[in-house]
Tab-separated table of C-alpha atoms and ligand atoms in Angstrom:
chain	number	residue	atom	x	y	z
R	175	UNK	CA	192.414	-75.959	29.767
R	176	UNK	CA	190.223	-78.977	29.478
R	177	UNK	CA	190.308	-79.953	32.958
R	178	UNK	CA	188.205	-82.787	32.765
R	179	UNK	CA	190.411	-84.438	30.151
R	180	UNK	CA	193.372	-83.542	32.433
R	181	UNK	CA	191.933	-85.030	34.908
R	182	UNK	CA	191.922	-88.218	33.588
R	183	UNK	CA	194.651	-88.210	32.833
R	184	UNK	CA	196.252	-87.537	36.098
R	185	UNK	CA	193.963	-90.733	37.119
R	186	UNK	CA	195.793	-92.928	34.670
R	187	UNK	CA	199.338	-91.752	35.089
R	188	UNK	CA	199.629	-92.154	38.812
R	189	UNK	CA	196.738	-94.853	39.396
R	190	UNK	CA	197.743	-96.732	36.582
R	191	UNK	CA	200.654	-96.394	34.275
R	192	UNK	CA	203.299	-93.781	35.860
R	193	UNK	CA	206.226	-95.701	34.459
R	194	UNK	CA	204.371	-94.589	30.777
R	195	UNK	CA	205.439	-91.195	31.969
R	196	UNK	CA	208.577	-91.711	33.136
R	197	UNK	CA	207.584	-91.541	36.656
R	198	UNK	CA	208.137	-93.498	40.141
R	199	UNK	CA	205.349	-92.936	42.939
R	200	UNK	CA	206.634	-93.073	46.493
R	201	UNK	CA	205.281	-95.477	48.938
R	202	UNK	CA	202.456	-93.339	49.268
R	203	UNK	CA	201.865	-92.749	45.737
R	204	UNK	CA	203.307	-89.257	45.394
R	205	UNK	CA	205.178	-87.628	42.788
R	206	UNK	CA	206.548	-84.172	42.469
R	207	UNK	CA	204.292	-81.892	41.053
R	208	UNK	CA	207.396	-80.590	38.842
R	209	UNK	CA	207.764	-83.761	37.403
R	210	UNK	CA	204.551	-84.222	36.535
R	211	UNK	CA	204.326	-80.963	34.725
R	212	UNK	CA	207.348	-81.841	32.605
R	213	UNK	CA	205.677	-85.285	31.598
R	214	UNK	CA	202.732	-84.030	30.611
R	215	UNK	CA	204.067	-81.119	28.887
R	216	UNK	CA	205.880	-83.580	26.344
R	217	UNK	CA	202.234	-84.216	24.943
R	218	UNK	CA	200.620	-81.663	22.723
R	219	UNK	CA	197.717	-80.849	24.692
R	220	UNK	CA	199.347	-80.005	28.055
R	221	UNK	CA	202.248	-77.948	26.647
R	222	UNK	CA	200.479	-74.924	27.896
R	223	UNK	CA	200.179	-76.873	31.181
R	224	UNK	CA	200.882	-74.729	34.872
R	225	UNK	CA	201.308	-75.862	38.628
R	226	UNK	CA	198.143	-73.716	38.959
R	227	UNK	CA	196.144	-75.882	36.699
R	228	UNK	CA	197.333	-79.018	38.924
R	229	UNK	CA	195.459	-76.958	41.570
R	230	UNK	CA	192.217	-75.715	39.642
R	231	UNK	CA	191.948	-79.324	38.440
R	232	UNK	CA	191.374	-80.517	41.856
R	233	UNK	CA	189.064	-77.546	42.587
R	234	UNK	CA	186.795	-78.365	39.685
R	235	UNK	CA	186.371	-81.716	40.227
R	236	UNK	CA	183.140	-83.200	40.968
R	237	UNK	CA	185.129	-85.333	43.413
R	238	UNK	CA	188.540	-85.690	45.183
R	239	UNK	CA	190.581	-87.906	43.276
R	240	UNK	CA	193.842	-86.300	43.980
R	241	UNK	CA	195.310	-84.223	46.620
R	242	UNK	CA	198.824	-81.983	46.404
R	243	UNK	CA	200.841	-81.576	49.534
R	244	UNK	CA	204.086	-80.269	49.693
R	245	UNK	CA	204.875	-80.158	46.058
R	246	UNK	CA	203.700	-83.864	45.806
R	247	UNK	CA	200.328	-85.280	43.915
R	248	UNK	CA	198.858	-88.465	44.313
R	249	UNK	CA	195.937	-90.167	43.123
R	250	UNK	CA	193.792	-90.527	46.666
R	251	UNK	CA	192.280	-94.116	45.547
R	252	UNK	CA	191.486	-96.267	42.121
R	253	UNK	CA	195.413	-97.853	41.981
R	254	UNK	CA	195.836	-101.004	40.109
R	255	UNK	CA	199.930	-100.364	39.927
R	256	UNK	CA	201.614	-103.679	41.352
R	257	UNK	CA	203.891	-102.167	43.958
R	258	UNK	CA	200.946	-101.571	46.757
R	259	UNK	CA	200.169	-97.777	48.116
R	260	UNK	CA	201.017	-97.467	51.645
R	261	UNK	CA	197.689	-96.500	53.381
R	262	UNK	CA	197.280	-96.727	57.230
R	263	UNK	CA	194.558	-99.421	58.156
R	264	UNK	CA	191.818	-96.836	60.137
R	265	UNK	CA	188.472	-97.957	61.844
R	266	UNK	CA	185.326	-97.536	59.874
R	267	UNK	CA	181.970	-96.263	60.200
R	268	UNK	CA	179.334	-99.465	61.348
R	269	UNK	CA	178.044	-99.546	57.877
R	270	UNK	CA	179.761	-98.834	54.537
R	271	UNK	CA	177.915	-98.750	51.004
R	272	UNK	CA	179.059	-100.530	47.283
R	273	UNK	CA	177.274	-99.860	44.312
R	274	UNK	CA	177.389	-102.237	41.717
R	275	UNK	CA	175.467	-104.338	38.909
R	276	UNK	CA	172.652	-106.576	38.634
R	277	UNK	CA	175.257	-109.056	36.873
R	278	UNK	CA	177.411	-108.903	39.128
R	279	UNK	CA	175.701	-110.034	42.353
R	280	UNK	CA	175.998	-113.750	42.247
R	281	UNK	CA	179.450	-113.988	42.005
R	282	UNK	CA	179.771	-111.474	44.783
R	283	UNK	CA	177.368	-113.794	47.102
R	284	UNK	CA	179.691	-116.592	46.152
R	285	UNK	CA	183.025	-114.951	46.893
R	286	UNK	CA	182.632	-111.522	48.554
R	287	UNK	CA	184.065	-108.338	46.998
R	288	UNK	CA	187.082	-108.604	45.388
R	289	UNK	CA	189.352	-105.548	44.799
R	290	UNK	CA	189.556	-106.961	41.139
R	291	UNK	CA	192.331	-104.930	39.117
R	292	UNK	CA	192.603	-102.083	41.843
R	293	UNK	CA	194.694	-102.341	45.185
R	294	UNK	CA	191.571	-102.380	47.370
R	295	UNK	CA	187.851	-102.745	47.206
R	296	UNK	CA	186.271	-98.802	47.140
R	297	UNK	CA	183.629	-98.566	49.306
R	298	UNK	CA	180.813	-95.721	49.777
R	299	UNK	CA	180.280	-93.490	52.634
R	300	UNK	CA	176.651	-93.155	51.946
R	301	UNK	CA	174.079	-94.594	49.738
R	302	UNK	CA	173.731	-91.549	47.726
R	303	UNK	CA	177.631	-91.966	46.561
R	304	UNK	CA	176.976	-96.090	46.058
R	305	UNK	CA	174.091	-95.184	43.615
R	306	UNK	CA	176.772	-92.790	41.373
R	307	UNK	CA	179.327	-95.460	41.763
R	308	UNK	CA	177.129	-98.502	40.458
R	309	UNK	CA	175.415	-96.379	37.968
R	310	UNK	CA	178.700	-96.421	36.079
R	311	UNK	CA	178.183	-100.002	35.292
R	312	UNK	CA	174.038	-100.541	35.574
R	313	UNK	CA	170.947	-98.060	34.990
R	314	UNK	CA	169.865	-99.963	38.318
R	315	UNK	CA	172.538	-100.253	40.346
R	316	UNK	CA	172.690	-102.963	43.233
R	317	UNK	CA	173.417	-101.437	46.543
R	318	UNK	CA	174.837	-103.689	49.371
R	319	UNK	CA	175.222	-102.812	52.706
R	320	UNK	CA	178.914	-103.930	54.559
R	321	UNK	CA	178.955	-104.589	58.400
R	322	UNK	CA	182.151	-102.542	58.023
R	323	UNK	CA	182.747	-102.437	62.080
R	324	UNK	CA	182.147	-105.940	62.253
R	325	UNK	CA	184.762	-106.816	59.452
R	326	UNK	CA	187.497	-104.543	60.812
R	327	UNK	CA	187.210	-106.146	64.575
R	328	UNK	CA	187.340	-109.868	62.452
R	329	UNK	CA	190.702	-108.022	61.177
R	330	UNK	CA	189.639	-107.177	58.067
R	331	UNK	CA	191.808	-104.019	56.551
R	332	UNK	CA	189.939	-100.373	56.478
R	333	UNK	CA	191.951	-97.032	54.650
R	334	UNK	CA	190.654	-93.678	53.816
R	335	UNK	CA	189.928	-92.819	50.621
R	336	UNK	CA	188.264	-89.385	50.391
R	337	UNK	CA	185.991	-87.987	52.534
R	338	UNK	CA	183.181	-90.138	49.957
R	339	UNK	CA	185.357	-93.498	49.596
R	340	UNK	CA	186.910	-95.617	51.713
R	341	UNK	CA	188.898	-98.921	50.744
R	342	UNK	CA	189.537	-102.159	52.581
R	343	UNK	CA	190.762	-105.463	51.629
R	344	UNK	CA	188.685	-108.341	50.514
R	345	UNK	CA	184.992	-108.631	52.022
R	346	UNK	CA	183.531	-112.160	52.796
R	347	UNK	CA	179.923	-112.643	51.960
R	348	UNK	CA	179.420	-113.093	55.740
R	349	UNK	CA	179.723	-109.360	55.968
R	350	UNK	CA	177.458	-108.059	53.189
R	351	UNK	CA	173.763	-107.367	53.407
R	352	UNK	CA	172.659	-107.909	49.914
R	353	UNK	CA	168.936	-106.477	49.377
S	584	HQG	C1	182.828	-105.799	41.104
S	584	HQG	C2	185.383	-94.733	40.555
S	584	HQG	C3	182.129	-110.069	40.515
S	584	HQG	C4	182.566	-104.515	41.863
S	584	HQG	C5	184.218	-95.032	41.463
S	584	HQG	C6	182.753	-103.480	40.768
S	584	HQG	C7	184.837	-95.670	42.681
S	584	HQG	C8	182.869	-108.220	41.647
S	584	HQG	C9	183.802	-104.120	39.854
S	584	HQG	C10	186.111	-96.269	42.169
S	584	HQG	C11	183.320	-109.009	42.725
S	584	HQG	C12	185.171	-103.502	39.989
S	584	HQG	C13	186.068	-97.781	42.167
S	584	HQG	C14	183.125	-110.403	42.625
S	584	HQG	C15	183.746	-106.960	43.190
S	584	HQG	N1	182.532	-110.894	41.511
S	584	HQG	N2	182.279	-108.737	40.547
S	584	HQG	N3	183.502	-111.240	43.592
S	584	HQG	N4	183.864	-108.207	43.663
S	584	HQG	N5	183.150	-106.938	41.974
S	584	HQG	O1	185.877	-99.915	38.931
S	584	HQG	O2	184.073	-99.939	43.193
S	584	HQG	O3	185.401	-91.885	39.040
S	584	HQG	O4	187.426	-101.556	40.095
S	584	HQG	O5	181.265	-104.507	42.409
S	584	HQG	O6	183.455	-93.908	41.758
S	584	HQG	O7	183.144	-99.833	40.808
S	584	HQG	O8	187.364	-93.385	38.752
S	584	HQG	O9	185.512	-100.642	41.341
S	584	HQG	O10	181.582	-103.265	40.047
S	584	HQG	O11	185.089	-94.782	43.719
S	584	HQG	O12	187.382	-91.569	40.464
S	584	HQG	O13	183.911	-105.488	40.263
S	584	HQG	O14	186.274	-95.781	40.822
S	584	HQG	O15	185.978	-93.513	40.852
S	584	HQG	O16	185.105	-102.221	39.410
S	584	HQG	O17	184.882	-98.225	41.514
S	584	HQG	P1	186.059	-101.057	39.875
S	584	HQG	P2	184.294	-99.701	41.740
S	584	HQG	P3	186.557	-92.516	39.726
């Protein structure tokens, strides 16, 4: 099993398309595991395809993108769907990290992060995870620091992610430390 390509996708069934495959997330954006094995076992590929590959998937990964409990998967952040995930707003760290690119950075000074076509802006725990995350769009990624705390007493939305990502609602420039 290619888990990698199963991976993905998992990531585009029930972050971005699960009506493609027949499928309805709950407010939290679960789905029952079962019916998530008979989707993808319509398709070539994943006839083969077991519970205990759902599992090994996760295991495998270089980072937690989805999370079974109870019979249910869900995708733990990345959603662009239209019907919004339920997440409970939680207080952040002081600081929180976002890699992105050189091109980029302008438009950010001029009208803070945007969650663009996902549910929520993904943050970084750390700088280390920023640098992966902005590498996927620039060789030298821009970091930028967010006064997290500060945001989230001036009401700004904060949800867990993974242990790696958060996500919050729209960032004003007022809270970003740009380098
Ligand atoms: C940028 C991956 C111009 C933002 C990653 C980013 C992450 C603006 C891009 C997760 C802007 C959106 C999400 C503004 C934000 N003007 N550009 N005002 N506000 N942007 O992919 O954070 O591997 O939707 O900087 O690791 O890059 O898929 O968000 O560059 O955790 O599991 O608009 O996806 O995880 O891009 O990445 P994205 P992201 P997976």
């Amino acid at each position: 099993m290619n888990y990698l390509k199963l991976s993905k996708e998992i990531s585009y069934a029930l972050r971005h398309s699960p009506s493609e495959y027949g499928l309805e997330l709950d407010d939290n954006g679960s789905v029952n595991l079962e019916e998530l094995l008979i989707a993808l076992k319509k398709k070539e590929e994943f006839k083969f395809l077991e519970a205990e590959d759902l599992v090994k998937m996760i295991e495998t990964s270089d980072k937690k993108r989805h999370e079974i409990v109870n019979n249910k998967i869900r995708a733990l952040y990345g959603h662009s769907i239209s019907t919004k995930i339920q997440k409970d707003a939680i207080e952040p760290p002081q600081y929180l990290y976002h890699g992105t690119a050189r091109r980029f950075i302008q438009s950010i000074k001029e009208n803070g992060l945007l969650p663009q076509d996902r549910q929520y802006v993904h943050l970084s725990i750390d700088i280390e995870t920023a640098i992966q995350v902005g590498k996927r769009r620039d060789k030298k990624p821009v970091i930028l620091t967010v006064k997290a705390k500060l945001a989230w007493e001036n009401g700004v939305g904060f949800y867990k992610g993974n242990d790696k990502v958060w996500l919050s609602d729209a960032i004003k420039s007022e809270y970003i430390e740009f380098p």
